[in-house]
Short mmCIF file of C-alpha atoms and ligand atoms in Angstrom, two decimals:
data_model
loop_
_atom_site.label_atom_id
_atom_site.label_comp_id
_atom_site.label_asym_id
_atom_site.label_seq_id
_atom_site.Cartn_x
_atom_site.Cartn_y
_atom_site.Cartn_z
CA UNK A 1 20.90 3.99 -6.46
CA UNK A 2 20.04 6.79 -4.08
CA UNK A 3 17.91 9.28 -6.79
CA UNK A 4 18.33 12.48 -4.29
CA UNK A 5 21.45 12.33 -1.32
CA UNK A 6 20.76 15.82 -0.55
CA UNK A 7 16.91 14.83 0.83
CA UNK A 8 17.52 11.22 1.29
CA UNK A 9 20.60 11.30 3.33
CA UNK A 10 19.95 14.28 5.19
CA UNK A 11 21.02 14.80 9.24
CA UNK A 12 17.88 14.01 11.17
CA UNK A 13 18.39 17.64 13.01
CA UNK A 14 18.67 19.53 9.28
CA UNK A 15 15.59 17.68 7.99
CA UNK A 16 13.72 18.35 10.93
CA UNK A 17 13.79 22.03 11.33
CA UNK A 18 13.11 21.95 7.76
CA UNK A 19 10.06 19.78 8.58
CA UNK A 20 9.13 22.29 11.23
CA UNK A 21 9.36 25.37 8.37
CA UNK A 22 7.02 23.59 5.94
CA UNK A 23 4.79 22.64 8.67
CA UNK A 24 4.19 26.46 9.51
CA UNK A 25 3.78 27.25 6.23
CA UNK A 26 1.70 24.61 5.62
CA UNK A 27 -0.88 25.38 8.63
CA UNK A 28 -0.95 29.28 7.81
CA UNK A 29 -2.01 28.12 4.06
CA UNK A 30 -4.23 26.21 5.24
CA UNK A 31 -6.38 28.11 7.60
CA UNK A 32 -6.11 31.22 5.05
CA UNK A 33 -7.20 28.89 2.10
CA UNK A 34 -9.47 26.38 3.46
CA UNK A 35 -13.02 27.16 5.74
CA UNK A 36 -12.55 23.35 6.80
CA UNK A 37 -9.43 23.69 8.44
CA UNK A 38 -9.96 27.59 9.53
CA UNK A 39 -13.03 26.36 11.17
CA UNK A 40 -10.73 23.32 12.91
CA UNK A 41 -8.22 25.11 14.13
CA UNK A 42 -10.58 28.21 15.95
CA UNK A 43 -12.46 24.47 17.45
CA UNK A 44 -9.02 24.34 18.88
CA UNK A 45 -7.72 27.88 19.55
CA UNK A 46 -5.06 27.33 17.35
CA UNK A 47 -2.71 28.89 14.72
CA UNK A 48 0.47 28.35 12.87
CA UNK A 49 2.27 30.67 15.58
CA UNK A 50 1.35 27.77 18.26
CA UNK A 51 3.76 25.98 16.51
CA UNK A 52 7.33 25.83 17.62
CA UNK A 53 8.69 22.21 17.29
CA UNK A 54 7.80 19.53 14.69
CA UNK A 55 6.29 18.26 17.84
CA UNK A 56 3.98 19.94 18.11
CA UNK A 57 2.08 18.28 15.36
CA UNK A 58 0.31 16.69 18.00
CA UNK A 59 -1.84 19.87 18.82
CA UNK A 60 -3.03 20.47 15.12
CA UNK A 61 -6.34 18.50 14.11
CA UNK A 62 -6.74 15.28 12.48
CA UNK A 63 -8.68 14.10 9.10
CA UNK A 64 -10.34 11.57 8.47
CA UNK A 65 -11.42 9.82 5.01
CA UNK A 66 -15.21 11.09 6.09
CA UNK A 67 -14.03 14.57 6.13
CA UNK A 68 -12.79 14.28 2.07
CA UNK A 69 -16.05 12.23 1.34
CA UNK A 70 -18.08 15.20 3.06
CA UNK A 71 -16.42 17.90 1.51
CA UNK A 72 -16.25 16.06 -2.19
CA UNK A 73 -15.11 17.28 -4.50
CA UNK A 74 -13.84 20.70 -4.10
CA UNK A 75 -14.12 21.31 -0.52
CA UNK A 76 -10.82 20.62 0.44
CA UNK A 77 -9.03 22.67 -2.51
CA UNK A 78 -6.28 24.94 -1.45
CA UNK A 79 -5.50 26.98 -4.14
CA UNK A 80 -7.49 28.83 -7.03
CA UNK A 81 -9.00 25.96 -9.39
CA UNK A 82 -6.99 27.31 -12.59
CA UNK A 83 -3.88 25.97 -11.02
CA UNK A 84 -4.54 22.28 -10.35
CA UNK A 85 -3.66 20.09 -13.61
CA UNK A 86 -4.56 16.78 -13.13
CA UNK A 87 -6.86 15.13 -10.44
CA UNK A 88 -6.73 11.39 -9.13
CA UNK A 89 -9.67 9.70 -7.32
CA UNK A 90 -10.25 6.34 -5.50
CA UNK A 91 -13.20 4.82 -4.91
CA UNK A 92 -13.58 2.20 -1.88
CA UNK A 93 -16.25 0.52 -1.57
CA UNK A 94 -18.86 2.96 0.08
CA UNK A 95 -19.67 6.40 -0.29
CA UNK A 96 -18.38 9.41 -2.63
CA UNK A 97 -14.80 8.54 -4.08
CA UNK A 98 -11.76 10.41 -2.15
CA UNK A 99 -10.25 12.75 -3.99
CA UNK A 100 -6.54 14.17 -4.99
CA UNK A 101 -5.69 17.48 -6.80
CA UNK A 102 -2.61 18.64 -8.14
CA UNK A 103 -0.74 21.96 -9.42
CA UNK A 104 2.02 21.20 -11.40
CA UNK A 105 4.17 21.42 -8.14
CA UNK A 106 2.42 18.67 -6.64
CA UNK A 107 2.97 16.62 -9.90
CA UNK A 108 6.59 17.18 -9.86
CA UNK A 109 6.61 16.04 -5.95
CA UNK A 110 5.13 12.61 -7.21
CA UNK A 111 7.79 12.68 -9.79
CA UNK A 112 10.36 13.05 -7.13
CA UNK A 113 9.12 10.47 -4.83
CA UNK A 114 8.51 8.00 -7.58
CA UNK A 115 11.76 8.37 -9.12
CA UNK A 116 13.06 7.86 -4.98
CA UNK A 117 11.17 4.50 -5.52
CA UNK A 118 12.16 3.06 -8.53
CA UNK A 119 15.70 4.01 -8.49
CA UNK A 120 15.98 2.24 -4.61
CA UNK A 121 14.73 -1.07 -6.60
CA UNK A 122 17.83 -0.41 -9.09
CA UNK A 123 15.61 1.70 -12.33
CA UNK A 124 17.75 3.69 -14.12
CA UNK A 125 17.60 4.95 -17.82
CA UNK A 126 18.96 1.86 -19.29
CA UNK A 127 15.14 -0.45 -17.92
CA UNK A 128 12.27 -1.04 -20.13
CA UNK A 129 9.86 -0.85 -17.51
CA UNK A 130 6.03 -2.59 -17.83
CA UNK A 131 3.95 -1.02 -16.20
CA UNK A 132 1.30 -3.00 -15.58
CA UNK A 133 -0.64 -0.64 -13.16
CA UNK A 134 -4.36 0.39 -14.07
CA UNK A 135 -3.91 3.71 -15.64
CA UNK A 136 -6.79 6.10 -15.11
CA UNK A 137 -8.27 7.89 -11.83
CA UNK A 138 -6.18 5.26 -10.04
CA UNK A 139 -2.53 6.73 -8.93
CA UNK A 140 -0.85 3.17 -9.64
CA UNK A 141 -0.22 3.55 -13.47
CA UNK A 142 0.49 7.50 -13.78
CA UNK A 143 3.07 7.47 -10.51
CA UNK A 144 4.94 4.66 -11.70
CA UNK A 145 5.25 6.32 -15.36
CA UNK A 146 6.20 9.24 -13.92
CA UNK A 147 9.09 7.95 -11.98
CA UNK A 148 10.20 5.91 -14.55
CA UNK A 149 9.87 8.69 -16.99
CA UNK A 150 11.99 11.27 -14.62
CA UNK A 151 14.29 8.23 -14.31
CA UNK A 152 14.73 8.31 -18.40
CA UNK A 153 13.88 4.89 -18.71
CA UNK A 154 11.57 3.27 -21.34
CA UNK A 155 7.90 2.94 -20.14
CA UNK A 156 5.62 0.45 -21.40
CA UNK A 157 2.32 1.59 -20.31
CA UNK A 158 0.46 -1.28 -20.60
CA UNK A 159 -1.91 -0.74 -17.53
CA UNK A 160 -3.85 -3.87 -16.14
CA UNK A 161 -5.05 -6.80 -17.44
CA UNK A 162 -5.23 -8.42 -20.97
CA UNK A 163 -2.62 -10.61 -19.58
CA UNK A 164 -1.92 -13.08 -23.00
CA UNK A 165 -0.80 -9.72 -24.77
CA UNK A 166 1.24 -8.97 -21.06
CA UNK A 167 3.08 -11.60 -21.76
CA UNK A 168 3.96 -11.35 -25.67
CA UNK A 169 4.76 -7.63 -24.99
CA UNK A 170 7.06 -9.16 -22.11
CA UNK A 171 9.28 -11.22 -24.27
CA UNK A 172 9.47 -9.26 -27.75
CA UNK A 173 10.35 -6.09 -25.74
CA UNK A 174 12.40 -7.45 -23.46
CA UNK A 175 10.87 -5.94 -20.64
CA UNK A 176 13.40 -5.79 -17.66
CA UNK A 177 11.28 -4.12 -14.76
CA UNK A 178 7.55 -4.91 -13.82
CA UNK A 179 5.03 -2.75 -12.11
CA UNK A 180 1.65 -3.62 -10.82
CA UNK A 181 -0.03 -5.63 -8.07
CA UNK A 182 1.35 -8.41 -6.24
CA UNK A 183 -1.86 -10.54 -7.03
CA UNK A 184 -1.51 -9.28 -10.51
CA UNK A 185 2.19 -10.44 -10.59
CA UNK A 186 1.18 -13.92 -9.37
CA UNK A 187 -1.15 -14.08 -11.50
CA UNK A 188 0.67 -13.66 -14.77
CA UNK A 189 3.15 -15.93 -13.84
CA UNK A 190 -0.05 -18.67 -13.68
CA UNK A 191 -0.54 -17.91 -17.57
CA UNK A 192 2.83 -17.90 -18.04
CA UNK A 193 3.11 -21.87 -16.97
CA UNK A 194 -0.32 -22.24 -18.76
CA UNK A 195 1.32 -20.99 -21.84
CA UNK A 196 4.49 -22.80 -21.31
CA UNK A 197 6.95 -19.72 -20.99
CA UNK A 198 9.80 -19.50 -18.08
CA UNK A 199 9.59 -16.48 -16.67
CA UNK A 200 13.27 -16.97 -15.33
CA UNK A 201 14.61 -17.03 -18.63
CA UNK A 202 13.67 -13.54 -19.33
CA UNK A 203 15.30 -10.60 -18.81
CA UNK A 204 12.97 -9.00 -16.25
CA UNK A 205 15.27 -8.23 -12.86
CA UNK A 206 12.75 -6.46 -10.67
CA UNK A 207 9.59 -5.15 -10.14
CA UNK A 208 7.63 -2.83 -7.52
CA UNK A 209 4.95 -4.30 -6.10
CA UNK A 210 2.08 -2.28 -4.02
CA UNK A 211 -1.46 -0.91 -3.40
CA UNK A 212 -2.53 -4.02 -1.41
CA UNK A 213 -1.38 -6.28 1.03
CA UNK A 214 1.13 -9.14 0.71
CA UNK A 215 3.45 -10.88 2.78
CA UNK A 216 7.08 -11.51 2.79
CA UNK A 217 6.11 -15.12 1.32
CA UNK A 218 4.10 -14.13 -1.67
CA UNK A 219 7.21 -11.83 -2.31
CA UNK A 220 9.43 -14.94 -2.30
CA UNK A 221 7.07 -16.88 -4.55
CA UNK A 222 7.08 -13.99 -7.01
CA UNK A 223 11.09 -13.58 -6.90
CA UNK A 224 11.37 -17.68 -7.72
CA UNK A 225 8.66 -17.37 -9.87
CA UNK A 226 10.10 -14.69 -11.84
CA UNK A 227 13.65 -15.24 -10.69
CA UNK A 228 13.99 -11.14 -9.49
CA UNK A 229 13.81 -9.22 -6.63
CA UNK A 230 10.52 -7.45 -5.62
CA UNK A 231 10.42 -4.26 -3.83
CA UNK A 232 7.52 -3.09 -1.76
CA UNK A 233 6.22 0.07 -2.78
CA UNK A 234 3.26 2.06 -0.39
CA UNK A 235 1.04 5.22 -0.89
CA UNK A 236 -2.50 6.51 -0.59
CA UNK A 237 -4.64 8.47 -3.49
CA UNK A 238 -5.14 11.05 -0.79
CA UNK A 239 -1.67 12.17 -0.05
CA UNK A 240 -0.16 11.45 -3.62
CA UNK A 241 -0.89 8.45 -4.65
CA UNK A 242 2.29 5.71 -4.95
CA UNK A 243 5.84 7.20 -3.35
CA UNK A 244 4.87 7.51 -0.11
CA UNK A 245 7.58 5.07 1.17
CA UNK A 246 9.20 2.41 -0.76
CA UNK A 247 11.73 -0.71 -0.23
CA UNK A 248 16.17 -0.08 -0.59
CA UNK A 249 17.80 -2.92 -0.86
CA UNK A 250 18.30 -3.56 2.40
CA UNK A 251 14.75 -4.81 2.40
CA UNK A 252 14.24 -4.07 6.26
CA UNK A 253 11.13 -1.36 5.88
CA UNK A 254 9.96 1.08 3.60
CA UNK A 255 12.12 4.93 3.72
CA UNK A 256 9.08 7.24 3.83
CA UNK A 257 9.88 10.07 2.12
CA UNK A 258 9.52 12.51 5.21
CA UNK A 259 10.95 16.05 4.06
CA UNK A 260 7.19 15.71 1.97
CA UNK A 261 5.21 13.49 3.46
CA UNK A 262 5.42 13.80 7.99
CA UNK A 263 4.21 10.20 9.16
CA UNK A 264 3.48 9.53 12.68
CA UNK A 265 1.74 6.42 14.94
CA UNK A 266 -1.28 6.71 16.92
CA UNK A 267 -3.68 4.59 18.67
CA UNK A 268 -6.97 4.40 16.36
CA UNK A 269 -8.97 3.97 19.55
CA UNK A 270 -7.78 7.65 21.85
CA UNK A 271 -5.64 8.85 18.88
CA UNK A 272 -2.37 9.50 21.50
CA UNK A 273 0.79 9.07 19.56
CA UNK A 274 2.64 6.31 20.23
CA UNK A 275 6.54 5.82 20.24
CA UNK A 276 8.62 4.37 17.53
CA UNK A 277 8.30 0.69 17.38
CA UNK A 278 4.64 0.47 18.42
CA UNK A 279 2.13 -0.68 16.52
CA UNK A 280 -0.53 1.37 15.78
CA UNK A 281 -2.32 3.51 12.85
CA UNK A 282 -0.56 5.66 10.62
CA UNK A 283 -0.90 9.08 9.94
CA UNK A 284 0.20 11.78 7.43
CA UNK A 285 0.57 15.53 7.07
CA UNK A 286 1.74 16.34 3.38
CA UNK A 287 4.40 19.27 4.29
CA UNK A 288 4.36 21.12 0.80
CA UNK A 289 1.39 19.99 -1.54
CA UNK A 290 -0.58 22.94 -2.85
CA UNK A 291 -3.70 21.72 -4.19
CA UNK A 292 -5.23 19.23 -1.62
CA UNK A 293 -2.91 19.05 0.95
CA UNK A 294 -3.56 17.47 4.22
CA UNK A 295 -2.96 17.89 8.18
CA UNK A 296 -2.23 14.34 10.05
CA UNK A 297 -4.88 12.38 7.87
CA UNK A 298 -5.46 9.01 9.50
CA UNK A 299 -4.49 6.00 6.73
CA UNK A 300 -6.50 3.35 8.85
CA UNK A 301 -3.00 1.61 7.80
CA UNK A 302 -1.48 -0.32 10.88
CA UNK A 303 2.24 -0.57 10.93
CA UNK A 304 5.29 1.41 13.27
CA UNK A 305 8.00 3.31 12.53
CA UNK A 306 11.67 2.40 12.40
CA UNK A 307 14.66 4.97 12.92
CA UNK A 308 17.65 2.29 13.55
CA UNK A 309 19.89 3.46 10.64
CA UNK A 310 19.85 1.14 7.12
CA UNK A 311 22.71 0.18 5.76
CA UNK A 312 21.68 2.10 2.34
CA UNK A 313 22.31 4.97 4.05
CA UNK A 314 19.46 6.72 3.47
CA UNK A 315 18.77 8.67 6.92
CA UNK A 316 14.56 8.77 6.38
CA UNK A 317 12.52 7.20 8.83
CA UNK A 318 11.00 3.76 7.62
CA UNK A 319 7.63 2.18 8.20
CA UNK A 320 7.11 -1.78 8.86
CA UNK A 321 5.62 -3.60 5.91
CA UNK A 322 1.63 -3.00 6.41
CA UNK A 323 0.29 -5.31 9.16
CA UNK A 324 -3.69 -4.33 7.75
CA UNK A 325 -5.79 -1.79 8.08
CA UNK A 326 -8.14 -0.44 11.10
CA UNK A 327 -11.07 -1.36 8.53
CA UNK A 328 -10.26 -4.70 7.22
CA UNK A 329 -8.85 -6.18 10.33
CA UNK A 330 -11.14 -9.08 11.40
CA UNK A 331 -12.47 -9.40 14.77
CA UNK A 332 -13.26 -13.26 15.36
CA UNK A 333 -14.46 -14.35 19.22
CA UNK A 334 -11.83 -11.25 19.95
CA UNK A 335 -9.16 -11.98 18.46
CA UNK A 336 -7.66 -9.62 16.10
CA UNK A 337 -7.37 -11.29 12.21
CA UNK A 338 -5.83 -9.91 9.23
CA UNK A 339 -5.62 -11.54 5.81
CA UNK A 340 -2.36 -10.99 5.30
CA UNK A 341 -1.53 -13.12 8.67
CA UNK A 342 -3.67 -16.26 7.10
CA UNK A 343 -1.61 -15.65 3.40
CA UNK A 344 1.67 -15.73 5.03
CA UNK A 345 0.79 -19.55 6.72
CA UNK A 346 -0.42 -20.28 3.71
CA UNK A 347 2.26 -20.01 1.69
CA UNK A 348 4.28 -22.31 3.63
CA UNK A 349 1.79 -25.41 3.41
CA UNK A 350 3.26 -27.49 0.52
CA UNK A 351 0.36 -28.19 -2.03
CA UNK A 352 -1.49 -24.72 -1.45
CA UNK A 353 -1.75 -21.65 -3.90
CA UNK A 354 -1.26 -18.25 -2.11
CA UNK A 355 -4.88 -17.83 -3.90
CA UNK A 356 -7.78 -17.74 -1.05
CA UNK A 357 -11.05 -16.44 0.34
CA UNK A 358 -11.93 -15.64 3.50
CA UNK A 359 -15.99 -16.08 3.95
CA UNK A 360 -17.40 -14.94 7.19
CA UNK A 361 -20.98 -16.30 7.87
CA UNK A 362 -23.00 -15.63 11.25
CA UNK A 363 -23.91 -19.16 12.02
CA UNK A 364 -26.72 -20.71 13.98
CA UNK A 365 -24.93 -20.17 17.30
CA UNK A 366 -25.01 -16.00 16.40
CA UNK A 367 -21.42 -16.40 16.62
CA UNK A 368 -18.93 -15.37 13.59
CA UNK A 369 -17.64 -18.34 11.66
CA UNK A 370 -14.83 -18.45 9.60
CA UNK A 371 -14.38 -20.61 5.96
CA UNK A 372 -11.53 -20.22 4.52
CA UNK A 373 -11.23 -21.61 0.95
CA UNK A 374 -7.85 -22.49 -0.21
CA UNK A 375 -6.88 -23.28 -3.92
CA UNK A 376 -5.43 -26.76 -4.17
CA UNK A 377 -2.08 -26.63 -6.28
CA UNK A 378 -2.86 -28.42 -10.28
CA UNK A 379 -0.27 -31.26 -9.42
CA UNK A 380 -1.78 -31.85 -5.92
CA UNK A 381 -5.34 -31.83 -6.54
CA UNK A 382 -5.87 -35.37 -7.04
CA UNK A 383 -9.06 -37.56 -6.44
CA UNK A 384 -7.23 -39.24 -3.76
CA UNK A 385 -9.97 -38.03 -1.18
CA UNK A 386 -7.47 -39.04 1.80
CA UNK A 387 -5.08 -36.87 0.58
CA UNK A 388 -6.92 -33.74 0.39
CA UNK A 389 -8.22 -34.29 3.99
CA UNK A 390 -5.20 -35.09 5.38
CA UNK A 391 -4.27 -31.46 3.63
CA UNK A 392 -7.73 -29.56 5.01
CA UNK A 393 -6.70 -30.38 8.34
CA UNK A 394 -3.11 -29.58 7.85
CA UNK A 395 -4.34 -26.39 7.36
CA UNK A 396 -6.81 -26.26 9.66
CA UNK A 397 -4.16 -26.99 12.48
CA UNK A 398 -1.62 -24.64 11.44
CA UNK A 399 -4.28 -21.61 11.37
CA UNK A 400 -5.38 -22.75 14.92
CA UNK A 401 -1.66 -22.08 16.28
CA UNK A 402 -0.69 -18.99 14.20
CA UNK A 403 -4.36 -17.22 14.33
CA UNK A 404 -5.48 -19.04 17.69
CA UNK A 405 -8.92 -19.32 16.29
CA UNK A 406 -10.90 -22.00 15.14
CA UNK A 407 -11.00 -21.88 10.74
CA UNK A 408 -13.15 -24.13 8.79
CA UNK A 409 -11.37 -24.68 5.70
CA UNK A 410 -12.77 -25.74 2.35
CA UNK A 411 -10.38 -26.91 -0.38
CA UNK A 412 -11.28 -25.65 -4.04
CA UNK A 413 -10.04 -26.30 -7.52
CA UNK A 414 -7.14 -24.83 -8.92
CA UNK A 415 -7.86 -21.60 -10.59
CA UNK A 416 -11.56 -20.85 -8.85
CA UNK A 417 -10.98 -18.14 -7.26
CA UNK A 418 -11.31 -15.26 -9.48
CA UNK A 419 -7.97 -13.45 -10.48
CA UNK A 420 -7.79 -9.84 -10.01
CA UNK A 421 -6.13 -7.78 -12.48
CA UNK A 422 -5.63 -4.71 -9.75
CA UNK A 423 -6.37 -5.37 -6.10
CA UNK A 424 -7.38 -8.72 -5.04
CA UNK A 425 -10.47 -9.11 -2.81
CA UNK A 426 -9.80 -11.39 0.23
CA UNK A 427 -12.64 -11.47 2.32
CA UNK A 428 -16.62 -12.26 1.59
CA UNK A 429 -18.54 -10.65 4.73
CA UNK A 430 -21.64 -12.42 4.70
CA UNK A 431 -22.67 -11.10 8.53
CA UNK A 432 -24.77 -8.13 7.23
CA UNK A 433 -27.19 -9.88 5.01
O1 DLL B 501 -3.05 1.91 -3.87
C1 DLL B 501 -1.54 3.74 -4.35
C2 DLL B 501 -0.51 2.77 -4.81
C3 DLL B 501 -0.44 2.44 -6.15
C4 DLL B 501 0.42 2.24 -3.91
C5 DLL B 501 0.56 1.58 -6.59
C6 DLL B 501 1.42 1.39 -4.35
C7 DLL B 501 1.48 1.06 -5.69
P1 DLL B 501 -5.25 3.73 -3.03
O2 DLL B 501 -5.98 3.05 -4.12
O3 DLL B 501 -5.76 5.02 -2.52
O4 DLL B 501 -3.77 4.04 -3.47
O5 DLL B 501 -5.14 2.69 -1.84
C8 DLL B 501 -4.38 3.00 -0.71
O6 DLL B 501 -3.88 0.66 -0.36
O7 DLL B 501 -4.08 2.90 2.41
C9 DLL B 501 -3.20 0.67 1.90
O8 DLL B 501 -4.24 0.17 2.69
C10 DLL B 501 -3.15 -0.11 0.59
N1 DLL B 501 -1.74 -0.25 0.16
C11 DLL B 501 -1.05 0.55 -0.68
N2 DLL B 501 0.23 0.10 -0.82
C12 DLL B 501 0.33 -1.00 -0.03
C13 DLL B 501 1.39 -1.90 0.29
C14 DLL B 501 -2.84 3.11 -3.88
N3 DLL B 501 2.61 -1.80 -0.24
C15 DLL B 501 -4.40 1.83 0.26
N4 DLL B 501 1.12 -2.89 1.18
C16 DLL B 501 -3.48 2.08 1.44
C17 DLL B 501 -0.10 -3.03 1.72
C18 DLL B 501 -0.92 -1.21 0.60
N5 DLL B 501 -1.13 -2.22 1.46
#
């Protein structure tokens, strides 16, 4: 279901002068309200009346995530403090968190957007809807609540983890939507075998899946698995959290919600923009937030942009599934890596869990080496040692071709690698020790 035609379906020309209008408004607020952007824009002899087409986005400044960690935590607030109403932060794994603050109006925009989402993966008031998301300063629980909520459906707000009670709550309720990680939702379906319960039996239909990477495989496994259809959802804390784009069911990109949120594709190394269908990093300018909004803040996400129309007929720009990010893309004897390109081969190697760990080591040679260990599927992990190395270098092989580097892979027991119940960590970097 399409929650909003008005927005969603809009002519490209009618949505873009009224991208152009926020965008002025936005840039005036902004270097009235904030000394870090006033200070910016006079860098760049600039102002709001410099701006006559939505092109000309290009001339305003960018943001980075070191700019928020600088100015934490109030630095970057736009409005008097007595209006925001709830604040969302997110960690990472250095530094001062990044952090998001909202005015009511910014909380009904993630309302909006969220209720966008879930309705494109079919929520409407008649789902019971777990939401399995942590709740807390992380935007996964309270976004997906919210759009279910503004959706009138019945919200479960489990958050993560505790997965035995996941389950029970599951089948008495009769839960018929799932929300949380994709690890998360792999993961449950593990216990589920362990506990002897079919997943496909219950009335669970679909489920939005986000705030990490995964790959169009790992979203098949989870639809067999759970016999439903998975949506990709995307977002950032920093803009507002999940509802940022999301999956119709067309399945062919995520619509990016671009009346709010103005997305465009540069290269991370000159920042230039780059045309549709390049890859390249992505960037967003939140066109009416009032509390922390933000002019063309870099993601360090890595996809391009699609504006082919979708048969859903939604009219909104959509983004590739992620590709990785600027920051967790590996650079091996230069050539480009990301995890989600060695979980994607996995998947297709009969006898391997899409469970794995990439370790990088600096070996003797001062050169980068690569184990990868791979969990060995319960029924396949036999003590038939020629088995298991006829598998290692199965895998070993197909890595070669798809990654054209050299992997040393290390089979492990099933269930050794540690479960996440939010985002799953994929790579050990060993090099700085
Ligand atoms: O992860 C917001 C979110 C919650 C999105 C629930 C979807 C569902 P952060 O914790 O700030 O916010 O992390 C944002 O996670 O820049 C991406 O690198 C990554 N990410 C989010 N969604 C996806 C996705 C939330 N669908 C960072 N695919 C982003 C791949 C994703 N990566």
């Amino acid at each position: 279901m399409i929650f909003n035609p008005e927005y969603e379906c809009m002519e490209a020309e009618m949505r873009q002068h009224l991208q152009l209008a926020r965008l002025k408004n936005l840039a005036e607020m902004l270097y009235a309200n904030v000394p870090f952007y006033r200070r910016k824009m006079d860098d760049l002899g600039l102002s709001s009346r410099d701006i006559h087409s939505i092109e000309d986005i290009a001339r305003l400044p960018f943001t980075s995530k070191d700019d928020l960690r600088e100015n934490y935590p109030h630095g970057l607030l736009a409005c008097p403090k007595d209006r925001i109403v709830e604040v969302h932060m997110s960690s990472g794994t250095t530094g001062k968190p990044v952090v998001d603050e909202y005015t009511q109006n910014d909380i009904n925009i993630w309302r909006e957007v969220m209720a966008r989402t879930m309705a494109a993966a079919g929520c409407t008031k008649d789902d019971i809807v777990q939401n399995c998301y942590g709740y807390g300063l992380f935007t996964g629980g309270p976004g997906a609540h919210y759009g279910a909520m503004t959706l009138g459906a019945e919200v479960l707000p489990m958050s993560s983890g505790n997965t035995a009670r996941q389950l029970m709550v599951m089948q008495d309720f009769g839960s018929t939507m799932l929300t949380c990680t994709p690890s998360y939702a792999l993961y449950m379906t593990e216990e589920a075998a362990e506990a002897g319960i079919d997943l496909r039996t219950l009335p669970l239909s679909k489920g939005c899946f986000g705030a990490e990477p995964w790959s169009e495989n790992m979203r098949k496994e989870i639809e067999k698995r759970y016999g439903m259809k998975a949506y990709d959802i995307y977002g950032l804390t920093e803009i507002v959290g999940p509802g940022i784009s999301f999956e119709c069911e067309a399945q062919d990109g995520l619509h990016i919600n671009e009346d709010l949120f103005y997305p465009e594709i540069i290269d991370p190394a000159t920042g230039k923009r780059l045309p549709d269908g390049e890859k390249g990093e992505l960037v967003f300018t939140t066109l009416t937030k009032e509390g922390t909004p933000l002019l063309r803040y870099r993601t360090r996400d890595i996809t391009y942009l699609m504006r082919e129309p979708c048969s859903c007929g939604r009219t909104t720009v959509r983004m590739h599934r992620l590709f990785g990010r600027t920051d967790d893309m590996l650079i091996i004897r230069g050539v480009n890596v990301f995890p989600s390109q060695i979980e994607q081969a996995l998947i297709e190697i009969e006898g391997t869990e899409p469970q794995y760990l990439i370790v990088l080591n600096r070996g003797e040679s001062h050169l980068d080496e690569v184990e990868l260990q791979v969990e060995v599927k319960k029924d396949f992990f036999s003590d038939e040692t020629r088995d298991l190395e006829s598998l290692r270098r199965k895998i070993e092989g197909v890595m070669k071709s798809k990654l054209q580097i050299g992997v040393k892979v290390r089979l492990v027991e099933p269930k050794s690698i540690e479960r996440s119940i939010g985002k799953a960590k994929r790579v050990v970097d060993n090099r700085q020790i």
